[in-house]
Amino acid sequence: MINQIRVEWFKLQRNNTFWVLIVTSAGLSALLHYLVIIEWWQVHNTPFNQVGLSELNALSTFTVPLYFNLIVSTLAGFFISNEFSQSNVIKNQILSGSKRSQIYLSKYLLFTLGSIVVTIVIPLITAIIEVILLGHGDILTTSSMLYLGRALGLFLLHFLGYTSIILLLAIMMEESGKTIIFSIIFTIVMFAIEKLPKPPFMEMMYENTIFYQFSEVFKFSITNGEILKSILIALVTIIIITMCGIVVFNKKEIK
């Protein structure tokens, strides 16, 4: 398993798409936060306003599935799916005697790590540095940092569930273009379910998904019971989808 993780880490470091996404994410985060700080772009009614972190309002862009799906699906397409369509990497890994479950888990871990760096870490670090450099470092109080820690910690858990879904799609699609298109369609469908009227039972089902929790975890006030529920939803999603992914990968014919 350790060797498989090293292999995936080696490939991630040399994946051009990964580095392009890092540069793009950093540049976009810097631009959006600069526009927010100089008040050229005003974002209202965000959770960050309620805790005195209005200068970080641009972070809300990076927490919306419709946006971060573009990053995650692109990385999945060119880091995972391409190994099926353009090379014999997957076949060689299997022929080397490695267990398919270990191969799948190592890909999940490194794909998720790459997605976290591009989608969460880079925008956050860029935002904090820019806020400090532009003279607004006083907003980073103990209470505001505790809020960020709690909200982003829960968001990260649900993000792990999301990457497990996209990885499963990438394994099934086998092509970068199909992976990106189907993941976008899937995310749009979930967005539509959130916004459109629905029967009570569907409403209840949706409220117990990671997609509903992506916004809920940023609420200013959240009870211990809600935190526990959020954690359970994330863990159940990660476990179930990962197990499904392993089963699909084990039964997949590798040409």
Coordinates of C-alpha atoms in Angstrom, one line a residue:
M1 CA 0.0 0.0 0.0
I2 CA 2.8 2.4 0.9
N3 CA 4.5 1.7 -2.4
Q4 CA 1.2 2.4 -4.3
I5 CA 0.9 5.7 -2.4
R6 CA 4.4 6.7 -3.4
V7 CA 3.6 5.9 -7.0
E8 CA 0.5 8.0 -7.0
W9 CA 2.4 10.8 -5.2
F10 CA 5.1 10.7 -7.9
K11 CA 2.5 10.9 -10.7
L12 CA 0.6 13.7 -9.0
Q13 CA 3.8 15.8 -8.7
R14 CA 4.4 15.4 -12.4
N15 CA 0.8 16.0 -13.5
N16 CA 0.7 19.2 -15.5
T17 CA -3.0 19.7 -14.9
F18 CA -2.5 19.7 -11.2
W19 CA 0.0 22.5 -11.4
V20 CA -2.1 24.5 -13.8
L21 CA -5.0 24.2 -11.4
I22 CA -2.9 25.4 -8.5
V23 CA -1.8 28.5 -10.4
T24 CA -5.3 29.2 -11.6
S25 CA -6.8 28.7 -8.1
A26 CA -4.2 31.0 -6.5
G27 CA -4.7 33.7 -9.1
L28 CA -8.4 33.6 -9.0
S29 CA -8.5 33.6 -5.2
A30 CA -6.1 36.6 -5.1
L31 CA -8.1 38.5 -7.6
L32 CA -11.5 37.8 -6.0
H33 CA -10.3 38.7 -2.5
Y34 CA -8.6 41.8 -3.7
L35 CA -11.9 43.0 -5.3
V36 CA -13.8 42.2 -2.1
I37 CA -11.3 44.0 0.1
I38 CA -11.3 47.2 -2.0
E39 CA -15.1 46.9 -2.1
W40 CA -15.3 46.8 -5.9
W41 CA -17.1 43.5 -5.6
Q42 CA -19.5 43.3 -2.7
V43 CA -20.8 40.0 -1.6
H44 CA -23.7 40.0 0.9
N45 CA -25.4 37.5 3.1
T46 CA -22.5 35.1 3.5
P47 CA -21.7 33.3 6.8
F48 CA -18.4 35.1 6.9
N49 CA -20.2 38.4 7.4
Q50 CA -21.8 37.2 10.6
V51 CA -18.4 36.5 12.2
G52 CA -16.6 39.7 11.1
L53 CA -14.8 38.1 8.2
S54 CA -16.3 40.0 5.3
E55 CA -12.9 40.4 3.8
L56 CA -12.9 36.6 3.2
N57 CA -16.3 36.6 1.5
A58 CA -14.7 35.4 -1.8
L59 CA -14.0 32.1 -0.1
S60 CA -17.7 31.4 -0.4
T61 CA -17.1 31.0 -4.1
F62 CA -14.8 28.1 -3.5
T63 CA -17.3 26.2 -1.3
V64 CA -20.0 26.0 -3.9
P65 CA -20.2 22.5 -5.6
L66 CA -21.0 24.0 -9.0
Y67 CA -17.6 25.8 -8.9
F68 CA -15.3 23.4 -7.2
N69 CA -16.6 20.5 -9.3
L70 CA -14.8 22.2 -12.2
I71 CA -11.6 21.8 -10.4
V72 CA -12.2 18.3 -9.0
S73 CA -13.6 16.8 -12.2
T74 CA -10.8 18.3 -14.3
L75 CA -8.1 16.8 -12.0
A76 CA -10.0 13.5 -12.0
G77 CA -10.2 13.4 -15.7
F78 CA -6.5 14.1 -16.4
F79 CA -5.1 12.3 -13.3
I80 CA -7.3 9.2 -13.1
S81 CA -9.3 8.7 -16.3
N82 CA -6.4 9.3 -18.7
E83 CA -4.6 6.3 -17.2
F84 CA -7.3 4.1 -18.8
S85 CA -7.5 5.8 -22.2
Q86 CA -4.0 7.0 -23.0
S87 CA -1.6 4.6 -21.3
N88 CA -1.2 1.2 -19.7
V89 CA -0.5 2.5 -16.2
I90 CA -3.5 0.8 -14.6
K91 CA -2.8 -2.4 -16.4
N92 CA 0.9 -2.4 -15.4
Q93 CA 0.0 -1.7 -11.8
I94 CA -2.4 -4.7 -11.7
L95 CA 0.1 -7.0 -13.5
S96 CA 2.8 -6.0 -11.0
G97 CA 0.8 -8.0 -8.4
S98 CA -0.7 -5.1 -6.4
K99 CA -4.2 -5.7 -5.1
R100 CA -6.8 -3.7 -6.9
S101 CA -8.2 -2.5 -3.6
Q102 CA -4.8 -1.0 -2.7
I103 CA -4.5 0.6 -6.1
Y104 CA -8.0 2.2 -5.8
L105 CA -7.4 3.4 -2.2
S106 CA -4.0 4.9 -3.1
K107 CA -5.6 6.8 -6.0
Y108 CA -8.4 8.0 -3.8
L109 CA -5.9 9.3 -1.2
L110 CA -3.7 11.2 -3.6
F111 CA -6.5 12.4 -5.8
T112 CA -8.3 13.7 -2.7
L113 CA -5.1 15.3 -1.5
G114 CA -4.6 17.1 -4.8
S115 CA -8.2 18.3 -4.8
I116 CA -7.9 19.6 -1.2
V117 CA -4.7 21.5 -2.0
V118 CA -6.2 23.2 -5.1
T119 CA -9.8 23.8 -3.8
I120 CA -9.3 24.5 -0.1
V121 CA -5.7 25.1 0.9
I122 CA -4.5 27.4 -1.9
P123 CA -7.6 29.7 -1.8
L124 CA -7.5 29.9 2.0
I125 CA -3.7 30.6 2.3
T126 CA -4.0 33.2 -0.6
A127 CA -6.9 34.9 1.2
I128 CA -5.2 35.1 4.6
I129 CA -1.9 36.4 3.1
E130 CA -3.7 39.1 1.1
V131 CA -5.9 40.2 4.0
I132 CA -2.7 40.6 6.2
L133 CA -0.8 42.4 3.4
L134 CA -3.6 44.8 2.8
G135 CA -3.8 45.8 6.4
H136 CA -6.9 43.8 7.6
G137 CA -5.1 41.2 9.7
D138 CA -7.1 42.4 12.8
I139 CA -10.1 40.4 11.6
L140 CA -8.2 37.2 12.3
T141 CA -9.2 37.0 16.0
T142 CA -9.3 33.9 18.1
S143 CA -13.1 33.5 17.7
S144 CA -13.0 34.0 14.0
M145 CA -10.2 31.5 13.6
L146 CA -12.1 29.0 15.7
Y147 CA -15.1 29.5 13.4
L148 CA -13.0 28.9 10.3
G149 CA -11.4 25.8 11.9
R150 CA -14.8 24.3 12.7
A151 CA -16.5 25.2 9.4
L152 CA -13.6 24.2 7.1
G153 CA -13.0 21.1 9.1
L154 CA -16.6 19.9 8.6
F155 CA -16.5 21.1 5.0
L156 CA -13.3 19.0 4.4
L157 CA -15.0 15.9 5.7
H158 CA -17.9 16.3 3.2
F159 CA -15.4 17.2 0.5
L160 CA -13.8 13.7 1.1
G161 CA -17.2 12.2 0.3
Y162 CA -17.5 14.3 -2.9
T163 CA -14.0 13.3 -4.2
S164 CA -15.0 9.6 -3.6
I165 CA -18.0 10.1 -5.8
I166 CA -16.0 11.8 -8.6
L167 CA -13.3 9.1 -8.4
L168 CA -16.0 6.5 -8.9
L169 CA -17.2 8.4 -11.9
A170 CA -13.7 8.7 -13.3
I171 CA -13.1 4.9 -13.0
M172 CA -16.4 4.2 -14.7
M173 CA -16.1 6.7 -17.5
E174 CA -12.4 5.9 -18.4
E175 CA -12.1 9.2 -20.4
S176 CA -11.3 12.7 -19.2
G177 CA -14.0 14.3 -21.3
K178 CA -16.7 12.0 -20.2
T179 CA -15.6 12.3 -16.5
I180 CA -15.8 16.1 -16.6
I181 CA -19.2 16.2 -18.5
F182 CA -20.9 13.5 -16.3
S183 CA -19.6 15.1 -13.1
I184 CA -20.9 18.5 -14.1
I185 CA -24.3 17.0 -15.0
F186 CA -24.4 15.2 -11.7
T187 CA -23.6 18.4 -9.8
I188 CA -26.1 20.4 -11.7
V189 CA -28.8 17.8 -11.0
M190 CA -28.0 18.0 -7.2
F191 CA -28.1 21.8 -7.4
A192 CA -31.5 21.6 -9.1
I193 CA -32.8 19.3 -6.4
E194 CA -31.7 21.8 -3.8
K195 CA -33.4 24.8 -5.4
L196 CA -36.6 23.3 -6.8
P197 CA -39.7 22.4 -4.7
K198 CA -39.8 18.7 -3.8
P199 CA -41.9 16.3 -1.7
P200 CA -41.3 16.1 2.0
F201 CA -39.6 12.7 1.9
M202 CA -37.2 13.9 -0.9
E203 CA -36.5 17.0 1.2
M204 CA -35.6 14.8 4.2
M205 CA -33.4 12.6 2.0
Y206 CA -31.6 15.6 0.5
E207 CA -31.0 17.1 4.0
N208 CA -29.0 14.0 4.8
T209 CA -26.6 14.3 1.9
I210 CA -23.2 15.9 1.7
F211 CA -24.6 18.4 -0.8
Y212 CA -26.9 19.9 1.8
Q213 CA -24.1 19.9 4.4
F214 CA -21.7 21.9 2.2
S215 CA -23.6 25.1 3.1
E216 CA -24.9 24.0 6.5
V217 CA -21.4 23.6 8.0
F218 CA -20.8 27.3 7.5
K219 CA -23.7 28.4 9.7
F220 CA -22.6 30.9 12.3
S221 CA -24.5 29.0 15.0
I222 CA -24.5 25.2 15.0
T223 CA -25.3 22.8 17.8
N224 CA -23.3 19.8 18.9
G225 CA -26.0 17.5 17.7
E226 CA -25.8 19.1 14.2
I227 CA -22.1 18.8 14.2
L228 CA -22.4 15.1 15.1
K229 CA -25.0 14.6 12.4
S230 CA -22.8 16.3 9.9
I231 CA -19.8 14.1 10.7
L232 CA -21.9 10.9 10.5
I233 CA -23.3 11.9 7.1
A234 CA -19.8 12.5 5.8
L235 CA -18.4 9.3 7.2
V236 CA -21.2 7.1 5.9
T237 CA -20.9 8.7 2.5
I238 CA -17.1 8.1 2.3
I239 CA -17.4 4.5 3.5
I240 CA -20.3 3.5 1.2
I241 CA -19.0 5.2 -2.0
T242 CA -15.4 4.0 -1.4
M243 CA -16.7 0.4 -0.9
C244 CA -18.8 0.7 -4.1
G245 CA -15.7 2.1 -5.9
I246 CA -13.5 -0.8 -4.8
V247 CA -16.2 -3.3 -6.0
V248 CA -16.5 -1.6 -9.4
F249 CA -12.7 -1.5 -9.8
N250 CA -12.3 -5.1 -8.8
K251 CA -14.8 -6.2 -11.4
K252 CA -13.6 -3.9 -14.1
E253 CA -12.0 -5.3 -17.2
I254 CA -8.7 -3.6 -17.8
K255 CA -7.7 -3.6 -21.5

